[in-house]
XYZ file of C-alpha atoms in Angstrom:
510
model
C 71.895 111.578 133.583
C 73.379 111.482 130.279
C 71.623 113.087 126.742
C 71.953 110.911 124.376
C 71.540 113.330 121.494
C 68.929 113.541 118.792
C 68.265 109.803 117.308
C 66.752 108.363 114.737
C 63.218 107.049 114.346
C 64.491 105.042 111.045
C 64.651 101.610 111.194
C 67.765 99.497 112.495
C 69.035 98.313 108.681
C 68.241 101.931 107.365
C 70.310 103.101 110.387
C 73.347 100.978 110.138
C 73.653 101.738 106.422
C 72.987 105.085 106.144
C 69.659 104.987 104.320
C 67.072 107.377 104.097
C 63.933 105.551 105.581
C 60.211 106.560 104.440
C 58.667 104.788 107.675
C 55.867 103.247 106.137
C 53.979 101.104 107.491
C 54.533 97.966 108.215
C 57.845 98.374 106.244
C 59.958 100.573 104.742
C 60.612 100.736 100.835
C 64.052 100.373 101.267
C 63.595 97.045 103.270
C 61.142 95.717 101.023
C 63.452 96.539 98.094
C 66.538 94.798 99.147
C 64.305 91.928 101.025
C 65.609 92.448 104.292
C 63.918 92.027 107.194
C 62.100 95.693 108.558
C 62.775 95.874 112.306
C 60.045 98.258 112.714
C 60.777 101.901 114.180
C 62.228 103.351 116.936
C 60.604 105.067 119.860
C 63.451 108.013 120.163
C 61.457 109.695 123.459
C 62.011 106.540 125.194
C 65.643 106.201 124.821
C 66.958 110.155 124.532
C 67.457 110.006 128.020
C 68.753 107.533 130.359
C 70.238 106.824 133.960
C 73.670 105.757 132.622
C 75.456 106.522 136.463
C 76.104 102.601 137.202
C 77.440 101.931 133.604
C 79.640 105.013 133.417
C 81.183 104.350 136.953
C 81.630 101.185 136.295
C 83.489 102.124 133.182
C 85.682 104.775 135.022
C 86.540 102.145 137.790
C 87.946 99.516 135.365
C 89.742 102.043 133.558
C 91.370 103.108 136.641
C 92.355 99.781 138.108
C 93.830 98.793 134.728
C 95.728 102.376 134.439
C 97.031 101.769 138.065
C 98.644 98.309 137.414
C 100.839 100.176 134.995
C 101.322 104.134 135.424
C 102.619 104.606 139.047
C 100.963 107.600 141.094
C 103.333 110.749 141.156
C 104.261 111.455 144.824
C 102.579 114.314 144.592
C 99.098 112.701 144.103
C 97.762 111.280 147.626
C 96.315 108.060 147.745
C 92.515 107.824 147.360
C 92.022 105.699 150.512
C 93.556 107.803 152.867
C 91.665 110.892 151.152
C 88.886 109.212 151.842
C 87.001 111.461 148.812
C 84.810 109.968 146.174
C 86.249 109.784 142.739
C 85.386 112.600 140.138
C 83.878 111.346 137.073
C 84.140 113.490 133.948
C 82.477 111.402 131.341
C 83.575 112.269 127.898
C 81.372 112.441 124.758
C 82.967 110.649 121.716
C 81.850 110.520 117.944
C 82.643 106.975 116.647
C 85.287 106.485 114.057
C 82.670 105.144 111.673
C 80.944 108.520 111.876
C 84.240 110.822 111.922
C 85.354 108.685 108.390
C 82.215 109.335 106.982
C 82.121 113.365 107.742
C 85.111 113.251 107.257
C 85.046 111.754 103.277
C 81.811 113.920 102.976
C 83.370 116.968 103.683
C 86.769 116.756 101.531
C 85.068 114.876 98.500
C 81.137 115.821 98.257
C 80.920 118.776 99.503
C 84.630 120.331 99.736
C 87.042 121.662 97.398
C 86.988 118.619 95.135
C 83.512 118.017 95.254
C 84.619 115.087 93.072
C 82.020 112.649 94.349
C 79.383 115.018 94.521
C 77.044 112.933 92.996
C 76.510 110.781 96.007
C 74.888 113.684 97.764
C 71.695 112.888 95.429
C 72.747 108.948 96.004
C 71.853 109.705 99.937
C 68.837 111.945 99.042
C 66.833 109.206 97.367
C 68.634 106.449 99.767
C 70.196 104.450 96.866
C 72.587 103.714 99.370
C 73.441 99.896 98.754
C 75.937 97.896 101.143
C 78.556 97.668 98.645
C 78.867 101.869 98.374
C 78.323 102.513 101.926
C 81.059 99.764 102.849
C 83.252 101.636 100.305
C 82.552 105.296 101.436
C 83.836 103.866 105.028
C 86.776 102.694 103.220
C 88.201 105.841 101.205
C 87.142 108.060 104.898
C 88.968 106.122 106.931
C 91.991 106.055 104.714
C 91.537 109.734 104.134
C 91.583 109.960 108.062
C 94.368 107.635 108.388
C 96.618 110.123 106.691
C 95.464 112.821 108.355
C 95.811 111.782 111.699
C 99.380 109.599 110.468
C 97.933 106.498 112.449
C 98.307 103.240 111.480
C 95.295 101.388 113.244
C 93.268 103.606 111.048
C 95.083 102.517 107.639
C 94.394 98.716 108.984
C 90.575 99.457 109.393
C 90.257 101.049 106.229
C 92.341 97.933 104.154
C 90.105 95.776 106.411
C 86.668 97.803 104.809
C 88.287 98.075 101.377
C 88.739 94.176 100.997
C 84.934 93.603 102.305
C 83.858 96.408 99.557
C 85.432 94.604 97.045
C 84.197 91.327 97.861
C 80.658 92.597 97.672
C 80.929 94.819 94.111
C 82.882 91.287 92.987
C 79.266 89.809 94.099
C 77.456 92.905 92.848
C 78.797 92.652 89.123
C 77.522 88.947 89.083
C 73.683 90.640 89.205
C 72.578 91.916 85.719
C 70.034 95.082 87.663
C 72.686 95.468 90.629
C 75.589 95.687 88.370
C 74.359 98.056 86.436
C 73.245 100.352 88.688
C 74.666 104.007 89.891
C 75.673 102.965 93.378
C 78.102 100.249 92.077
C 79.895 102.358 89.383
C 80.089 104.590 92.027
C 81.961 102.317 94.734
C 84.101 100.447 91.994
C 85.127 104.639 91.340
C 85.629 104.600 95.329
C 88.045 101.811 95.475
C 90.202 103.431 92.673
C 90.279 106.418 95.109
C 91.228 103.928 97.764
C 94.106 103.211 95.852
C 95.225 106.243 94.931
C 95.180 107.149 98.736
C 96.827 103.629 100.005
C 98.346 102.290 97.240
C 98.876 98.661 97.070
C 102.637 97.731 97.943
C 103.742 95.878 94.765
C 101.808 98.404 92.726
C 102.666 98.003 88.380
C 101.358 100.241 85.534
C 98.275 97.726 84.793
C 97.365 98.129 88.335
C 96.312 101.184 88.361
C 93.786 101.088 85.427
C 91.901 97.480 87.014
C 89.315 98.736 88.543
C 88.831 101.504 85.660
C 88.646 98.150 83.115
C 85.907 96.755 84.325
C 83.895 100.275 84.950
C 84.268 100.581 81.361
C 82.500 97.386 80.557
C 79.714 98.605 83.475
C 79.646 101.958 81.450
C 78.613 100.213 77.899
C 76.088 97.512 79.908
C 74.459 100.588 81.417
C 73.875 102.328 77.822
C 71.439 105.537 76.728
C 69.978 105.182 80.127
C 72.421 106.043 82.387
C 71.919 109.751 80.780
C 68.299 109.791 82.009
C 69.595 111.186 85.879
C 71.628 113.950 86.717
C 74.110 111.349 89.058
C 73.897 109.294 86.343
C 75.819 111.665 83.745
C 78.185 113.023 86.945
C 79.174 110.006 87.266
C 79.946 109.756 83.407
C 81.901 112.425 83.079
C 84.002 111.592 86.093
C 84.432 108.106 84.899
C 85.181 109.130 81.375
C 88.168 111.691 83.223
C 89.514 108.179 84.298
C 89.016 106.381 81.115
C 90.887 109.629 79.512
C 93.717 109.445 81.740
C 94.225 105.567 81.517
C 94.623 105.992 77.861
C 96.871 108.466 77.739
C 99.008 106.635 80.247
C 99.674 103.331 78.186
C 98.983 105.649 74.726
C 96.509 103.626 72.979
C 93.104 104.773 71.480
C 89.315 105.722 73.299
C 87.251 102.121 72.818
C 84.618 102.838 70.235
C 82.137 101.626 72.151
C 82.919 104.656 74.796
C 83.290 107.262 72.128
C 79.495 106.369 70.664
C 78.496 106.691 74.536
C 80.370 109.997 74.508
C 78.742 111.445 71.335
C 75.275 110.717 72.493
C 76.408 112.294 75.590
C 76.278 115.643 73.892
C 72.182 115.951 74.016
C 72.315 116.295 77.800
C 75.466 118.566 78.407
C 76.333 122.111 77.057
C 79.081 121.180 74.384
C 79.613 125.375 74.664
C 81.286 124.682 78.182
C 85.230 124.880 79.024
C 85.707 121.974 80.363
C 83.774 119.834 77.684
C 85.900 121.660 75.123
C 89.015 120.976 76.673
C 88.128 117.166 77.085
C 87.271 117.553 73.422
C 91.070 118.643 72.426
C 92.149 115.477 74.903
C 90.711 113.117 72.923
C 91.978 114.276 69.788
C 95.524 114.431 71.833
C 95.069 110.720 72.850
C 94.018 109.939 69.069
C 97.339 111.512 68.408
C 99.928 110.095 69.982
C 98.045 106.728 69.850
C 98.514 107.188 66.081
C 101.942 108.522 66.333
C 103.110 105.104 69.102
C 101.590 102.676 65.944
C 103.714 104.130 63.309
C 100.349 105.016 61.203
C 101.216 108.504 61.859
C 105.344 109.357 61.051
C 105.396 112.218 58.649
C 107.146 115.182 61.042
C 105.654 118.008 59.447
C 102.605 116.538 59.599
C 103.069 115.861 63.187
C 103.952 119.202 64.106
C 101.333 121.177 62.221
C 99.020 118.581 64.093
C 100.284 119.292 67.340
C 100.604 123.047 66.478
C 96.926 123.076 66.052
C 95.762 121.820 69.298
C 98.036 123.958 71.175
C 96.316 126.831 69.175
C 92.736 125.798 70.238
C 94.450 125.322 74.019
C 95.616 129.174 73.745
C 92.129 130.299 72.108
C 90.180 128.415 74.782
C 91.988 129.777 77.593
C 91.553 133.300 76.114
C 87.927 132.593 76.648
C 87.682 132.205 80.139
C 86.086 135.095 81.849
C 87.978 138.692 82.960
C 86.655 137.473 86.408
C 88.117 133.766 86.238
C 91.803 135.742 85.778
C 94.215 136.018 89.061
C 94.586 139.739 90.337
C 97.753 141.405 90.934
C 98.672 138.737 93.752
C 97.241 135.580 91.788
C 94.390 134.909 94.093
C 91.478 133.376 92.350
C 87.571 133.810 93.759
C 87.696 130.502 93.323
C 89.762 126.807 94.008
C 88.292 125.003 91.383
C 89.024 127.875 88.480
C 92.726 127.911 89.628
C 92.633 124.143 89.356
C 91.108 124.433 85.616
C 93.053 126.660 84.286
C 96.283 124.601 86.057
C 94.908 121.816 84.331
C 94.999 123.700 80.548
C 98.444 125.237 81.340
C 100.223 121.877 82.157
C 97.707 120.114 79.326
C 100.066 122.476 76.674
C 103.371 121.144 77.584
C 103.367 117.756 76.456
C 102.734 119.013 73.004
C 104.677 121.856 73.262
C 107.494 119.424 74.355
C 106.686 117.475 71.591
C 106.616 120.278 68.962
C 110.290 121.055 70.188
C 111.534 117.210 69.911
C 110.099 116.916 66.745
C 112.080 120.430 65.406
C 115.148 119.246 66.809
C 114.919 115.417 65.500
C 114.530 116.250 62.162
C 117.168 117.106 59.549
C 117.490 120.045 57.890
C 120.764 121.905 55.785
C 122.253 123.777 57.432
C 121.610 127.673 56.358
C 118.712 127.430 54.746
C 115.196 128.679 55.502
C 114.019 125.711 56.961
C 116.483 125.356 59.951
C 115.974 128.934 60.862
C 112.085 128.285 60.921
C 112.817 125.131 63.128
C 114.757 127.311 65.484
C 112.517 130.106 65.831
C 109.577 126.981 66.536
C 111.849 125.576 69.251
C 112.495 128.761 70.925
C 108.662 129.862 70.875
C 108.300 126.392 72.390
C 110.715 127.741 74.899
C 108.917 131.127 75.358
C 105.772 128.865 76.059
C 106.341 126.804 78.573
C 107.984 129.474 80.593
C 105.207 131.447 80.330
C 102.722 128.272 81.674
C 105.665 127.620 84.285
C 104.812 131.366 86.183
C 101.060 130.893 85.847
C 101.360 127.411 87.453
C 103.486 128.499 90.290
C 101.852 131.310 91.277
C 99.624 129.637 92.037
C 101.141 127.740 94.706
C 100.331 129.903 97.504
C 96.350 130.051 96.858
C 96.249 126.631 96.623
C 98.481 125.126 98.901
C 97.918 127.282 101.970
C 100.574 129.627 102.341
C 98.749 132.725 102.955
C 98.603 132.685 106.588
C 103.136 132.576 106.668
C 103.140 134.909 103.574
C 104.802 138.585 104.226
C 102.856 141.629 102.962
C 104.447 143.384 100.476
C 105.450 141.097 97.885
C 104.272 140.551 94.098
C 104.415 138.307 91.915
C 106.554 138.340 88.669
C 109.357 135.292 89.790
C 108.992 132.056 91.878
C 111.537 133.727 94.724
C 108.159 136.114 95.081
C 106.337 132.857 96.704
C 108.349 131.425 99.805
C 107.190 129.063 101.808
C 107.748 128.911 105.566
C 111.127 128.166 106.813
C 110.015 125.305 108.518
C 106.813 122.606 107.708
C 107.012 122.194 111.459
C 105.015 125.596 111.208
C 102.408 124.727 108.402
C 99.431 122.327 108.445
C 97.361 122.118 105.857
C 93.488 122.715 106.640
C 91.124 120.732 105.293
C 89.925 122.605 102.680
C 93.159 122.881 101.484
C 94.042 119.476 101.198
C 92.238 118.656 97.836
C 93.651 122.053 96.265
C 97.424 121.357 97.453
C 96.891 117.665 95.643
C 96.001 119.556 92.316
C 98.968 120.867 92.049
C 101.229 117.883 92.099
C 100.831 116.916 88.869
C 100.951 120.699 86.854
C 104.224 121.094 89.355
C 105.959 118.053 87.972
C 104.952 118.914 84.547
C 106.710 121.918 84.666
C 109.540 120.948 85.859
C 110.076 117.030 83.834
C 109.827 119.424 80.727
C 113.623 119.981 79.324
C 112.344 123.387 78.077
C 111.738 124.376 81.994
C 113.783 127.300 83.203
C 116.555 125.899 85.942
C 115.817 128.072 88.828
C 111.843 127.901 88.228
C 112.831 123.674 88.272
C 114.912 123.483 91.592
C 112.029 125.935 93.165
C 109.103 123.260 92.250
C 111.427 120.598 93.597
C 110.972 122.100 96.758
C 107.531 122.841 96.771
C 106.807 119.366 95.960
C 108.947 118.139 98.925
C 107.211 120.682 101.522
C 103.427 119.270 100.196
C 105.010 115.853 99.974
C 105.453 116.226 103.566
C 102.757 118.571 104.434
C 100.274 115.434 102.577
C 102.041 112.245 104.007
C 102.254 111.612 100.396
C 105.363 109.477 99.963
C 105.183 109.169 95.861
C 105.243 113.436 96.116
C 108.905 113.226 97.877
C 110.063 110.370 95.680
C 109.148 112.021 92.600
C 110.767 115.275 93.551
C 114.190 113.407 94.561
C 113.958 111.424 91.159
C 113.565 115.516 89.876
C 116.659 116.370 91.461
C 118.174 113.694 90.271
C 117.729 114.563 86.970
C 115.129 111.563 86.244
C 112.796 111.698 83.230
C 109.285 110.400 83.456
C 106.396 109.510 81.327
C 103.545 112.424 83.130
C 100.817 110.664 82.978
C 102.075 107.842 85.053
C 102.674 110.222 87.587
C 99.092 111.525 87.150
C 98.058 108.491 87.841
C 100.474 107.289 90.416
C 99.869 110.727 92.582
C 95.787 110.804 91.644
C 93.461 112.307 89.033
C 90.634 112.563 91.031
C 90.838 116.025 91.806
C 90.492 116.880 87.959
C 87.451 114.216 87.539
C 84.671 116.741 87.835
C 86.702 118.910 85.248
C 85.207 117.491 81.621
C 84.428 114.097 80.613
C-alpha cells in the first residue's frame, strides 16, 4: 500500500492553479468569478490510500527491461533467472518539479532574504491567484532552480512557461478590470525577474526597461486606488525601485504622471522612514543629472554645491540609523537586509562623490591661488570618501556572501586581506539563504571598484570576490564584468545594476 499524503478537498481548477477554494456550495467563488466550470469537491478519504502494487511493479519492470537493453550486468551481479528470487521493489517518493519551482521561488523571494515579492503571500491568502501570475511564478522558480541545479532541461521548461506567461498578461492588458489589477502588475514584475535571471541572448539597453514601460502605464491606469491595500502599495514601492533605476540608467527625468502618484503616496507610508528618505535624495539625484545630460544645468559650481548637498543628507541619514543597525567588531549585522541598506547608501555616495571630483578637476582655475587649493582639498576629501565606503562595503562580504563557515578565528577587520575567501570554490556552496544576500553585493562591489578614486589593492581584491560569487551564482555577467575590471574597462553603474538585477534592493524605498 502506498500513502498518498494529505490532499486537497479544493476543487480541480482551484487545485491546478494554486487557489485558495471557499467550498461553497454548489461552486466556489473563485470559479464563479473567473466563469470556469466548478468540478465540485474532492472526497480525500477515498483516495489517501490505495493498492498501487500492480502499477508500481509494473513501473519497476519496464524500467528494468529498458535499463537492461543498455547498462550490461557487472559479473559480479548473478542473473535473476538462475536466482530464482523475486525482485525487490523500493518505490521512491518524488515531489514534482512544478511543486519544487514553486517552494522553491517562495522560499528565496517571499519569504527569504529578499522577501522582494512578499506581497504575493497576501495574493495567495485571499486567492487572487489568476493564470497569468501563477504561470509566471512557475516561470521565475524554475529558472531560479535551473541555476541552482546548473541543468539545462530546467532552463527550457522555464523559457517554455515564461513565453505562455507572457502571452496571457499580452491578453490580460487587453481587459480594462484584469489589466488593472494587482496580480498582473505583479507577473509583468515577474517576467522582469525572469529576465534578470535568464537573460534574453541578444539583450540591448532598451531591453531591459520593456516590461518596466508598460507597468508604468498599468501604474497611472490603476490610480488613488491601488493605495487602498497593503499589496497594493508593496507592489508600488517595488515597482517605483524599478521605475527609479530605469531612469537613472538612460538619465532622463521621473514621468510626472508617476511623481503625482508618488506624492499622494505619502498619506499611506511613514515619510520619517530610511528607506523613503533615501528614495527621496534618488529622485532629486535622477532630477540632477537628467538636468545636467540636457545642458539646462552647466554652471560647475553650481553643480558641485548641488551634488555636495545630497552627499551631505546621504552622510546625515546614515548617521541616523540605529547603534543596533551598526556592524560589531567583526562586521556581522543582526540582520541581511540592514547590511544590504546600508550597502545600498554607501555605493549610492560614489557616483556623486565621483562626480564632485570630475567636476574639481575639469574646471580651470590659476594656478596658486585660493581657488585651486580649495579644489584640491575637495578632490582629496572625495578621495578620503570613497575609501572610507570601499571598507564598509567589503566587510561586508563575508556576512553576506557566506564565508563564515571557511573563515579562521582570530582575524579583524581593518583591510580587505582581513576577509579571505576559501582557496578553492570547489569547497564553497552557497546556501539558500545566502543566495539573495551574495546578489546584493554585486552591484556596491563594482561600484567600488569602477570608481577611479578606488584604492588599487581594495580594486584587484573586489575583482576577485566578484569572480568567486560569479562562479559560486552561475552568474556569467558577474565574471564578465570583473574581467572587463581587470581590464581596466569603465562602465556606466547603473547598466550594470540593471544588467546583474535590482530586485534585491526593490523592497528598499520606492
Amino acid at each position: 500500500m502506498v500513502y498518498g499524503g494529505k490532499l486537497s478537498k479544493a476543487c480541480e481548477p482551484c487545485r491546478t492553479r494554486r487557489a485558495k477554494c471557499d467550498f461553497i456550495s454548489p461552486e466556489c467563488s473563485q470559479c464563479l468569478r473567473t466563469k470556469r466550470k466548478c468540478h465540485g469537491y474532492r472526497d480525500t478519504e477515498g483516495l489517501r490510500i490505495s493498492d498501487m502494487s500492480a502499477i508500481v511493479v509494473k513501473k519497476f519492470k519496464a524500467r528494468s527491461d529498458e535499463d537492461s537493453t543498455n547498462v550490461p550486468l557487472p559479473a559480479s551481479c548473478p542473473d535473476s533467472s538462475e536466482s530464482g528470487g523475486p525482485l525487490a521493489i523500493s518505490p521512491v517518493l518524488t515531489v514534482p518539479i512544478d511543486d519544487r519551482a514553486f517552494y522553491y521561488f517562495r522560499t528565496t523571494f517571499v519569504i527569504g532574504n529578499a522577501r522582494s515579492f512578499r506581497y504575493l503571500e497576501s495574493l495567495y491568502e485571499y486567492g487572487d491567484m489568476d493564470d497569468h501570475l501563477s504561470v509566471s511564478i512557475r516561470a521565475v522558480g524554475l529558472a531560479s532552480l535551473s541555476k541552482a541545479a546548473r541543468s539545462t532541461d530546467l532552463e527550457n521548461q522555464a523559457m517554455r512557461s515564461y513565453v505562455a506567461a507572457l502571452r496571457m498578461i499580452n491578453l490580460a492588458i487587453t481587459c480594462s478590470n484584469v489589466a488593472t489589477n494587482d496580480t498582473t502588475l505583479s507577473a509583468i514584475m515577474l517576467l522582469d525577474q525572469f529576465e534578470k535571471i535568464i537573460p534574453p541572448t541578444a539583450r540591448t539597453t532598451q531591453a531591459w526597461t520593456n516590461h518596466l514601460n508598460g507597468a508604468t502605464a498599468l501604474m497611472k491606469m490603476r490610480g488613488r486606488h491601488q493605495f487602498e491595500t497593503k499589496a497594493g502599495l508593496e507592489i508600488f514601492i517595488q515597482m517605483s525601485s524599478h521605475l527609479l533605476v530605469s531612469c537613472m540608467q538612460h538619465t532622463i527625468a521621473l514621468p510626472e504622471d508617476y511623481l503625482t502618484l508618488r506624492t499622494y503616496a505619502t498619506n499611506f507610508l511613514d515619510t520619517n522612514d530610511i528607506a523613503w528618505r533615501l528614495s527621496q535624495v534618488t529622485v532629486r539625484y535622477i532630477g540632477f543629472r537628467a538636468a545636467i545630460k540636457s545642458g539646462s544645468l552647466f554652471d560647475t559650481d553650481t553643480i558641485i554645491a548641488t551634488a555636495t548637498d545630497m552627499d551631505s543628507e546621504m552622510v546625515a541619514l546614515m548617521g541616523e540609523f540605529p547603534p543596533e543597525w551598526m556592524p560589531s567588531h567583526y562586521d556581522f549585522y543582526i540582520d541581511y537586509r540592514l547590511a544590504e541598506g546600508l550597502n545600498m547608501v554607501r555605493a549610492g555616495r560614489i557616483p556623486l562623490l565621483d562626480l564632485i571630483r570630475e567636476q574639481c578637476e575639469a574646471a580651470p582655475v590659476s594656478s596658486g591661488s585660493c581657488q585651486e587649493f580649495e579644489r584640491y582639498q575637495c578632490v582629496q576629501r572625495v578621495k578620503d570618501n570613497v575609501a572610507e565606503m570601499a571598507g564598509l562595503i567589503c566587510a561586508c562580504v563575508p556576512q553576506l556572501a557566506g564565508y563564515f563557515p571557511f573563515l579562521g578565528t582570530g582575524s579583524s577587520p581593518g583591510s580587505p586581506d582581513s576577509y579571505t575567501a576559501p582557496g578553492s570554490v570547489k569547497d564553497m556552496k552557497l546556501e539558500l539563504s545566502n543566495e539573495a544576500s551574495a546578489y546584493s553585493l554585486l552591484w556596491p562591489l563594482f561600484t567600488v571598484a569602477n570608481s577611479r578614486a578606488c584604492p588599487e589593492d581594495v580594486k584587484t581584491w573586489i575583482i576577485g570576490q566578484l569572480r568567486i560569487l560569479g562562479k559560486l551564482l552561475n552568474s556569467e555577467q558577474t565574471l564578465e564584468i570583473a574581467d572587463g575590471l581587470a581590464r581596466g574597462e569603465e562602465r556606466d553603474i547603473w547598466s550594470v545594476y540593471a544588467l546583474l538585477g535590482s530586485i534585491c534592493y526593490s523592497v528598499t524605498g520606492a
